Amino acid sequence: IASCLVGSEMCIRDRYTGGIRMNNDLGLLNRLNKPAGPVDVVLDTDTYNEIDDQYALSYLVKSGDKLHLKAVYAAPFFNEKSTGPEDGMEKSYQEILHILTLLEKEEYKERVYKGSAGYLPDEQTPVESAAARHLTELAMEYTPEKPLYVVAIGAITNVASALLMRPEIKERMVLVWLGGNSLEWPDNKEFNLFQDVAAARVVFGCGVALVQLPCMGVVSSFTTGAGELEMFLRGKNKLCDYLVDYTEKEGALGSKNSCWTRVIWDVTAVAWLLDESFMEDKLIPSPIPQYDHHYSFDPTRHFIRYVYHINRDNLFEDLFRKLAES
């Protein structure tokens, strides 16, 4: 496939058929570049689900020189830790407030919004929530040249709902989502995605600038263990002790072995905005999540940015240093 510029759009010429299809404008491609300076960010998180969300929220707040946190949205989730999506969202909302207390950032609590009580009923119908409504209003304050960055680390219901409510915000935001598995993984049954496949299909299909951090096969390499946690975080502050205790409890319970590591992959979604040394990525045509938990592919689809490798040690060094700061 060869590319050329036509006006403000990029066209793709298939050398086998000779056909041309317009599928990417330059604005989209520019928004898919990593930002050079400080940016405004919102975080969409199912914080009570797993300990990695608490790390990600803390890391974002501790990176305030580059990431200006405008809002935090509680995302729904449903597993053994909740009685349903609404209960998962409510518990996540309370956990967000708890982490902000440990961070001594009480002033941020007014920026926390409750998200969806359930998942999308179909690909055309949004779920009303304070979070989705706030995102539609906030994103309209930005421009295609200076977008709002939406970091999402849970089911993508809140964000998809906002895009359905007000489709024009897709050109005023960049979505960085940890969801789905790698393209090479045998299936795409990943927790953030399979809870709301309809919402995933909305964000992969609507043309929003999307950065995907796949779970199994890519960010599944971002793990830590008790030795590192005790060495770098134990005793540094109340937040660090909370994270260490919680992680060690989850790690020990989730493994049959005395030698365990715990994935805290949600951190990588925040890290994509911070430093090019933390991961490797590339542009690919947007894959199509299917309801049978696999991808389909169409090479004429618009581009997304796809992360395919995490430089684990570089990122952990920055994470541990920032979390340990007073």
Tab-separated table of C-alpha atoms in Angstrom:
chain	number	residue	atom	x	y	z
A	1	ILE	CA	0.000	0.000	0.000
A	2	ALA	CA	1.378	3.420	-0.988
A	3	SER	CA	0.250	6.742	0.471
A	4	CYS	CA	-0.096	10.265	-0.917
A	5	LEU	CA	-1.479	13.629	0.197
A	6	VAL	CA	-4.595	15.075	-1.398
A	7	GLY	CA	-5.605	18.447	0.024
A	8	SER	CA	-6.006	18.001	3.776
A	9	GLU	CA	-6.491	14.236	3.571
A	10	MET	CA	-4.329	11.201	3.169
A	11	CYS	CA	-5.338	8.668	0.561
A	12	ILE	CA	-4.302	5.061	0.422
A	13	ARG	CA	-3.635	3.518	-3.007
A	14	ASP	CA	-3.855	-0.236	-3.185
A	15	ARG	CA	-1.131	-1.186	-5.680
A	16	TYR	CA	-2.979	-4.390	-6.543
A	17	THR	CA	-6.361	-2.847	-7.424
A	18	GLY	CA	-5.309	0.707	-8.237
A	19	GLY	CA	-8.207	1.945	-6.141
A	20	ILE	CA	-7.997	5.002	-3.909
A	21	ARG	CA	-9.917	5.407	-0.687
A	22	MET	CA	-9.787	8.510	1.512
A	23	ASN	CA	-9.494	7.239	5.062
A	24	ASN	CA	-7.309	9.542	7.139
A	25	ASP	CA	-7.142	13.302	7.372
A	26	LEU	CA	-3.991	15.006	8.522
A	27	GLY	CA	-5.702	16.230	11.687
A	28	LEU	CA	-6.271	12.648	12.831
A	29	LEU	CA	-2.681	11.682	12.068
A	30	ASN	CA	-1.371	14.718	13.938
A	31	ARG	CA	-3.493	13.902	16.981
A	32	LEU	CA	-2.046	10.388	16.974
A	33	ASN	CA	1.438	11.793	17.571
A	34	LYS	CA	2.697	11.831	21.138
A	35	PRO	CA	2.219	15.333	22.623
A	36	ALA	CA	5.381	17.358	23.069
A	37	GLY	CA	4.422	19.507	26.056
A	38	PRO	CA	2.014	19.622	28.993
A	39	VAL	CA	-1.536	18.494	28.173
A	40	ASP	CA	-4.946	18.423	29.832
A	41	VAL	CA	-6.101	14.939	30.812
A	42	VAL	CA	-9.136	13.133	32.178
A	43	LEU	CA	-8.949	9.602	33.607
A	44	ASP	CA	-11.701	7.005	33.191
A	45	THR	CA	-11.110	4.189	35.698
A	46	ASP	CA	-12.733	1.158	37.359
A	47	THR	CA	-10.556	1.883	40.383
A	48	TYR	CA	-11.938	-0.722	42.792
A	49	ASN	CA	-11.510	-3.577	40.333
A	50	GLU	CA	-7.734	-4.127	40.633
A	51	ILE	CA	-4.776	-2.436	42.273
A	52	ASP	CA	-3.279	-1.243	38.976
A	53	ASP	CA	-5.906	1.524	38.709
A	54	GLN	CA	-4.722	3.019	42.003
A	55	TYR	CA	-1.163	3.077	40.693
A	56	ALA	CA	-2.306	4.731	37.463
A	57	LEU	CA	-4.329	7.445	39.213
A	58	SER	CA	-1.468	8.150	41.618
A	59	TYR	CA	1.091	8.236	38.794
A	60	LEU	CA	-1.035	10.677	36.825
A	61	VAL	CA	-1.444	13.023	39.791
A	62	LYS	CA	2.281	12.771	40.588
A	63	SER	CA	3.089	13.724	36.969
A	64	GLY	CA	1.403	17.094	37.270
A	65	ASP	CA	4.232	18.945	35.542
A	66	LYS	CA	3.205	17.335	32.242
A	67	LEU	CA	-0.336	16.068	32.856
A	68	HIS	CA	-2.972	18.516	34.079
A	69	LEU	CA	-5.792	16.453	35.566
A	70	LYS	CA	-9.185	17.946	34.705
A	71	ALA	CA	-11.510	15.147	35.837
A	72	VAL	CA	-11.712	11.535	37.000
A	73	TYR	CA	-14.606	9.315	35.888
A	74	ALA	CA	-15.690	6.162	37.708
A	75	ALA	CA	-16.218	3.323	35.221
A	76	PRO	CA	-18.556	0.337	35.672
A	77	PHE	CA	-17.287	-3.184	36.202
A	78	PHE	CA	-18.804	-6.525	37.144
A	79	ASN	CA	-16.872	-9.420	38.665
A	80	GLU	CA	-16.437	-11.064	42.067
A	81	LYS	CA	-15.740	-7.639	43.606
A	82	SER	CA	-19.129	-6.184	42.679
A	83	THR	CA	-22.776	-7.196	42.497
A	84	GLY	CA	-23.165	-5.575	39.090
A	85	PRO	CA	-21.820	-2.762	36.870
A	86	GLU	CA	-23.472	-0.011	38.924
A	87	ASP	CA	-22.094	-1.374	42.196
A	88	GLY	CA	-18.636	-1.620	40.605
A	89	MET	CA	-18.883	1.991	39.465
A	90	GLU	CA	-20.003	3.190	42.917
A	91	LYS	CA	-17.158	1.310	44.627
A	92	SER	CA	-14.714	2.751	42.120
A	93	TYR	CA	-16.013	6.248	42.830
A	94	GLN	CA	-15.335	5.783	46.557
A	95	GLU	CA	-11.883	4.304	45.879
A	96	ILE	CA	-10.956	7.307	43.725
A	97	LEU	CA	-11.797	9.570	46.666
A	98	HIS	CA	-9.744	7.346	48.985
A	99	ILE	CA	-6.664	7.530	46.757
A	100	LEU	CA	-6.977	11.311	46.521
A	101	THR	CA	-7.021	11.434	50.320
A	102	LEU	CA	-3.813	9.386	50.487
A	103	LEU	CA	-2.313	11.722	47.881
A	104	GLU	CA	-3.358	14.695	50.020
A	105	LYS	CA	-5.206	16.135	47.030
A	106	GLU	CA	-8.558	16.941	48.615
A	107	GLU	CA	-9.105	19.755	46.117
A	108	TYR	CA	-9.325	17.204	43.286
A	109	LYS	CA	-12.391	15.503	44.773
A	110	GLU	CA	-14.723	18.022	43.170
A	111	ARG	CA	-13.431	16.804	39.798
A	112	VAL	CA	-14.621	13.206	40.336
A	113	TYR	CA	-17.780	12.104	38.484
A	114	LYS	CA	-19.906	8.969	38.656
A	115	GLY	CA	-20.096	6.999	35.439
A	116	SER	CA	-22.482	4.580	33.780
A	117	ALA	CA	-24.719	2.280	35.816
A	118	GLY	CA	-24.738	-0.262	32.994
A	119	TYR	CA	-23.239	-1.101	29.617
A	120	LEU	CA	-24.363	0.082	26.179
A	121	PRO	CA	-27.564	-1.700	25.090
A	122	ASP	CA	-26.420	-1.387	21.447
A	123	GLU	CA	-23.971	0.562	19.302
A	124	GLN	CA	-26.293	3.547	18.814
A	125	THR	CA	-27.629	4.171	22.329
A	126	PRO	CA	-25.525	5.982	24.963
A	127	VAL	CA	-25.841	5.439	28.702
A	128	GLU	CA	-26.525	8.726	30.469
A	129	SER	CA	-24.199	9.564	33.372
A	130	ALA	CA	-22.555	12.541	35.019
A	131	ALA	CA	-19.201	11.379	33.645
A	132	ALA	CA	-20.356	11.047	30.030
A	133	ARG	CA	-22.167	14.370	30.148
A	134	HIS	CA	-19.147	16.123	31.657
A	135	LEU	CA	-16.874	14.695	28.957
A	136	THR	CA	-19.132	16.013	26.182
A	137	GLU	CA	-19.048	19.492	27.690
A	138	LEU	CA	-15.357	19.518	28.575
A	139	ALA	CA	-14.155	18.206	25.206
A	140	MET	CA	-15.987	20.998	23.390
A	141	GLU	CA	-13.650	23.484	25.095
A	142	TYR	CA	-10.739	22.017	23.082
A	143	THR	CA	-9.795	22.068	19.411
A	144	PRO	CA	-8.475	19.568	16.853
A	145	GLU	CA	-5.093	21.305	17.132
A	146	LYS	CA	-5.104	21.270	20.946
A	147	PRO	CA	-7.179	18.251	22.023
A	148	LEU	CA	-8.210	16.884	25.390
A	149	TYR	CA	-6.496	13.595	26.297
A	150	VAL	CA	-8.764	10.884	27.677
A	151	VAL	CA	-6.903	8.073	29.451
A	152	ALA	CA	-9.220	5.091	29.909
A	153	ILE	CA	-8.329	1.976	31.912
A	154	GLY	CA	-11.656	0.192	32.304
A	155	ALA	CA	-14.718	-0.718	30.273
A	156	ILE	CA	-15.058	2.065	27.710
A	157	THR	CA	-18.782	2.705	28.318
A	158	ASN	CA	-18.476	6.279	29.618
A	159	VAL	CA	-16.326	7.439	26.718
A	160	ALA	CA	-18.373	5.666	24.037
A	161	SER	CA	-21.543	7.176	25.514
A	162	ALA	CA	-20.050	10.672	25.291
A	163	LEU	CA	-19.064	10.085	21.660
A	164	LEU	CA	-22.594	8.915	20.846
A	165	MET	CA	-24.151	11.881	22.672
A	166	ARG	CA	-21.999	14.425	20.852
A	167	PRO	CA	-20.115	12.915	17.893
A	168	GLU	CA	-18.247	16.149	17.091
A	169	ILE	CA	-16.043	15.719	20.164
A	170	LYS	CA	-14.134	12.965	18.350
A	171	GLU	CA	-12.073	15.669	16.625
A	172	ARG	CA	-11.353	17.460	19.913
A	173	MET	CA	-9.956	14.555	21.931
A	174	VAL	CA	-7.392	11.757	21.902
A	175	LEU	CA	-8.383	8.486	23.551
A	176	VAL	CA	-5.619	6.413	25.147
A	177	TRP	CA	-7.249	3.100	26.069
A	178	LEU	CA	-5.849	0.022	27.746
A	179	GLY	CA	-8.193	-2.581	26.312
A	180	GLY	CA	-8.304	-5.692	24.164
A	181	ASN	CA	-5.502	-8.176	23.653
A	182	SER	CA	-2.662	-8.050	21.145
A	183	LEU	CA	-3.442	-8.741	17.509
A	184	GLU	CA	-1.450	-11.986	17.742
A	185	TRP	CA	-3.224	-13.284	20.853
A	186	PRO	CA	-5.522	-16.298	20.244
A	187	ASP	CA	-8.614	-14.429	21.449
A	188	ASN	CA	-9.735	-10.937	22.343
A	189	LYS	CA	-11.630	-11.820	25.519
A	190	GLU	CA	-10.035	-9.139	27.678
A	191	PHE	CA	-11.878	-7.780	30.743
A	192	ASN	CA	-12.044	-4.102	29.776
A	193	LEU	CA	-13.276	-4.978	26.283
A	194	PHE	CA	-15.551	-7.971	26.715
A	195	GLN	CA	-17.682	-6.284	29.373
A	196	ASP	CA	-18.951	-3.838	26.728
A	197	VAL	CA	-18.103	-4.955	23.200
A	198	ALA	CA	-20.617	-2.493	21.757
A	199	ALA	CA	-18.751	0.408	23.377
A	200	ALA	CA	-15.429	-0.931	22.080
A	201	ARG	CA	-16.836	-1.098	18.556
A	202	VAL	CA	-17.968	2.518	18.877
A	203	VAL	CA	-14.527	3.841	19.825
A	204	PHE	CA	-12.672	1.692	17.274
A	205	GLY	CA	-15.099	2.612	14.526
A	206	CYS	CA	-16.045	6.271	14.992
A	207	GLY	CA	-12.761	7.813	13.853
A	208	VAL	CA	-11.611	9.277	17.169
A	209	ALA	CA	-7.829	9.464	17.537
A	210	LEU	CA	-7.221	6.219	19.442
A	211	VAL	CA	-4.071	4.881	21.072
A	212	GLN	CA	-4.528	1.217	22.011
A	213	LEU	CA	-2.466	-0.490	24.691
A	214	PRO	CA	-3.307	-4.203	24.328
A	215	CYS	CA	-3.287	-6.313	27.468
A	216	MET	CA	-2.221	-9.935	26.901
A	217	GLY	CA	0.814	-10.072	24.658
A	218	VAL	CA	1.946	-6.464	25.193
A	219	VAL	CA	1.403	-4.682	28.513
A	220	SER	CA	1.124	-8.032	30.301
A	221	SER	CA	4.917	-7.722	30.610
A	222	PHE	CA	4.524	-4.817	33.057
A	223	THR	CA	4.725	-6.740	36.337
A	224	THR	CA	6.353	-6.266	39.714
A	225	GLY	CA	6.918	-8.368	42.820
A	226	ALA	CA	7.264	-8.104	46.581
A	227	GLY	CA	11.043	-7.545	46.493
A	228	GLU	CA	10.820	-4.440	44.341
A	229	LEU	CA	7.825	-3.089	46.228
A	230	GLU	CA	9.525	-3.474	49.589
A	231	MET	CA	12.766	-1.961	48.321
A	232	PHE	CA	11.414	1.053	46.463
A	233	LEU	CA	8.046	1.893	48.049
A	234	ARG	CA	7.707	0.477	51.579
A	235	GLY	CA	7.798	3.207	54.220
A	236	LYS	CA	8.024	6.132	51.794
A	237	ASN	CA	4.560	7.546	52.568
A	238	LYS	CA	0.987	6.481	53.382
A	239	LEU	CA	0.104	6.033	49.712
A	240	CYS	CA	3.087	3.771	49.058
A	241	ASP	CA	2.356	1.567	52.081
A	242	TYR	CA	-1.263	1.212	50.944
A	243	LEU	CA	-0.194	0.236	47.429
A	244	VAL	CA	2.397	-2.250	48.675
A	245	ASP	CA	-0.003	-3.932	51.117
A	246	TYR	CA	-2.771	-4.166	48.528
A	247	THR	CA	-0.464	-5.439	45.770
A	248	GLU	CA	1.168	-8.076	47.945
A	249	LYS	CA	-2.226	-9.311	49.083
A	250	GLU	CA	-3.532	-9.564	45.511
A	251	GLY	CA	-0.298	-11.106	44.263
A	252	ALA	CA	-0.228	-13.831	46.897
A	253	LEU	CA	-3.923	-14.664	46.499
A	254	GLY	CA	-3.739	-14.713	42.709
A	255	SER	CA	-0.824	-17.135	42.437
A	256	LYS	CA	-0.304	-20.768	43.306
A	257	ASN	CA	3.413	-20.119	43.715
A	258	SER	CA	5.319	-18.499	46.554
A	259	CYS	CA	7.340	-16.682	43.879
A	260	TRP	CA	4.812	-14.368	42.228
A	261	THR	CA	4.622	-11.170	40.210
A	262	ARG	CA	1.637	-8.878	39.850
A	263	VAL	CA	0.698	-7.041	36.667
A	264	ILE	CA	-0.050	-3.329	37.143
A	265	TRP	CA	-0.568	-2.622	33.463
A	266	ASP	CA	-2.977	0.319	33.803
A	267	VAL	CA	0.053	2.508	34.530
A	268	THR	CA	1.155	2.153	30.903
A	269	ALA	CA	-1.823	4.130	29.579
A	270	VAL	CA	-0.748	7.154	31.621
A	271	ALA	CA	2.890	6.588	30.670
A	272	TRP	CA	2.200	6.819	26.921
A	273	LEU	CA	1.731	10.570	27.397
A	274	LEU	CA	4.955	11.067	29.328
A	275	ASP	CA	8.081	9.770	27.634
A	276	GLU	CA	9.035	8.076	24.366
A	277	SER	CA	11.499	5.807	26.174
A	278	PHE	CA	8.707	3.918	27.952
A	279	MET	CA	7.247	2.015	24.981
A	280	GLU	CA	7.222	1.378	21.238
A	281	ASP	CA	4.205	1.908	18.981
A	282	LYS	CA	3.128	2.155	15.345
A	283	LEU	CA	0.201	3.198	13.154
A	284	ILE	CA	-2.169	0.447	11.998
A	285	PRO	CA	-5.638	0.378	10.400
A	286	SER	CA	-8.208	0.245	13.177
A	287	PRO	CA	-9.087	-3.392	13.967
A	288	ILE	CA	-12.732	-4.373	14.443
A	289	PRO	CA	-13.643	-6.019	17.783
A	290	GLN	CA	-16.236	-8.718	17.182
A	291	TYR	CA	-18.823	-10.117	19.566
A	292	ASP	CA	-17.183	-13.561	19.388
A	293	HIS	CA	-14.101	-12.051	21.116
A	294	HIS	CA	-11.874	-11.909	18.068
A	295	TYR	CA	-10.722	-9.113	15.739
A	296	SER	CA	-11.646	-8.613	12.122
A	297	PHE	CA	-9.477	-6.511	9.811
A	298	ASP	CA	-10.048	-4.043	6.989
A	299	PRO	CA	-6.908	-2.360	5.587
A	300	THR	CA	-8.931	0.648	4.373
A	301	ARG	CA	-10.015	1.637	7.894
A	302	HIS	CA	-8.709	4.814	9.550
A	303	PHE	CA	-5.458	4.577	11.496
A	304	ILE	CA	-5.003	4.144	15.214
A	305	ARG	CA	-1.742	4.070	17.152
A	306	TYR	CA	-0.941	0.587	18.462
A	307	VAL	CA	1.539	-0.026	21.300
A	308	TYR	CA	3.480	-3.245	20.761
A	309	HIS	CA	6.278	-3.173	23.369
A	310	ILE	CA	6.805	-1.816	26.901
A	311	ASN	CA	10.288	-0.818	28.066
A	312	ARG	CA	9.517	-2.160	31.502
A	313	ASP	CA	12.548	-1.049	33.518
A	314	ASN	CA	12.486	2.537	32.241
A	315	LEU	CA	8.870	2.961	33.216
A	316	PHE	CA	9.172	1.324	36.644
A	317	GLU	CA	12.087	3.580	37.526
A	318	ASP	CA	9.974	6.672	36.843
A	319	LEU	CA	6.883	5.242	38.542
A	320	PHE	CA	8.632	4.238	41.764
A	321	ARG	CA	10.509	7.537	41.969
A	322	LYS	CA	7.350	9.626	41.652
A	323	LEU	CA	5.242	7.516	44.021
A	324	ALA	CA	7.945	7.731	46.708
A	325	GLU	CA	8.076	11.519	46.626
A	326	SER	CA	6.668	13.299	49.665
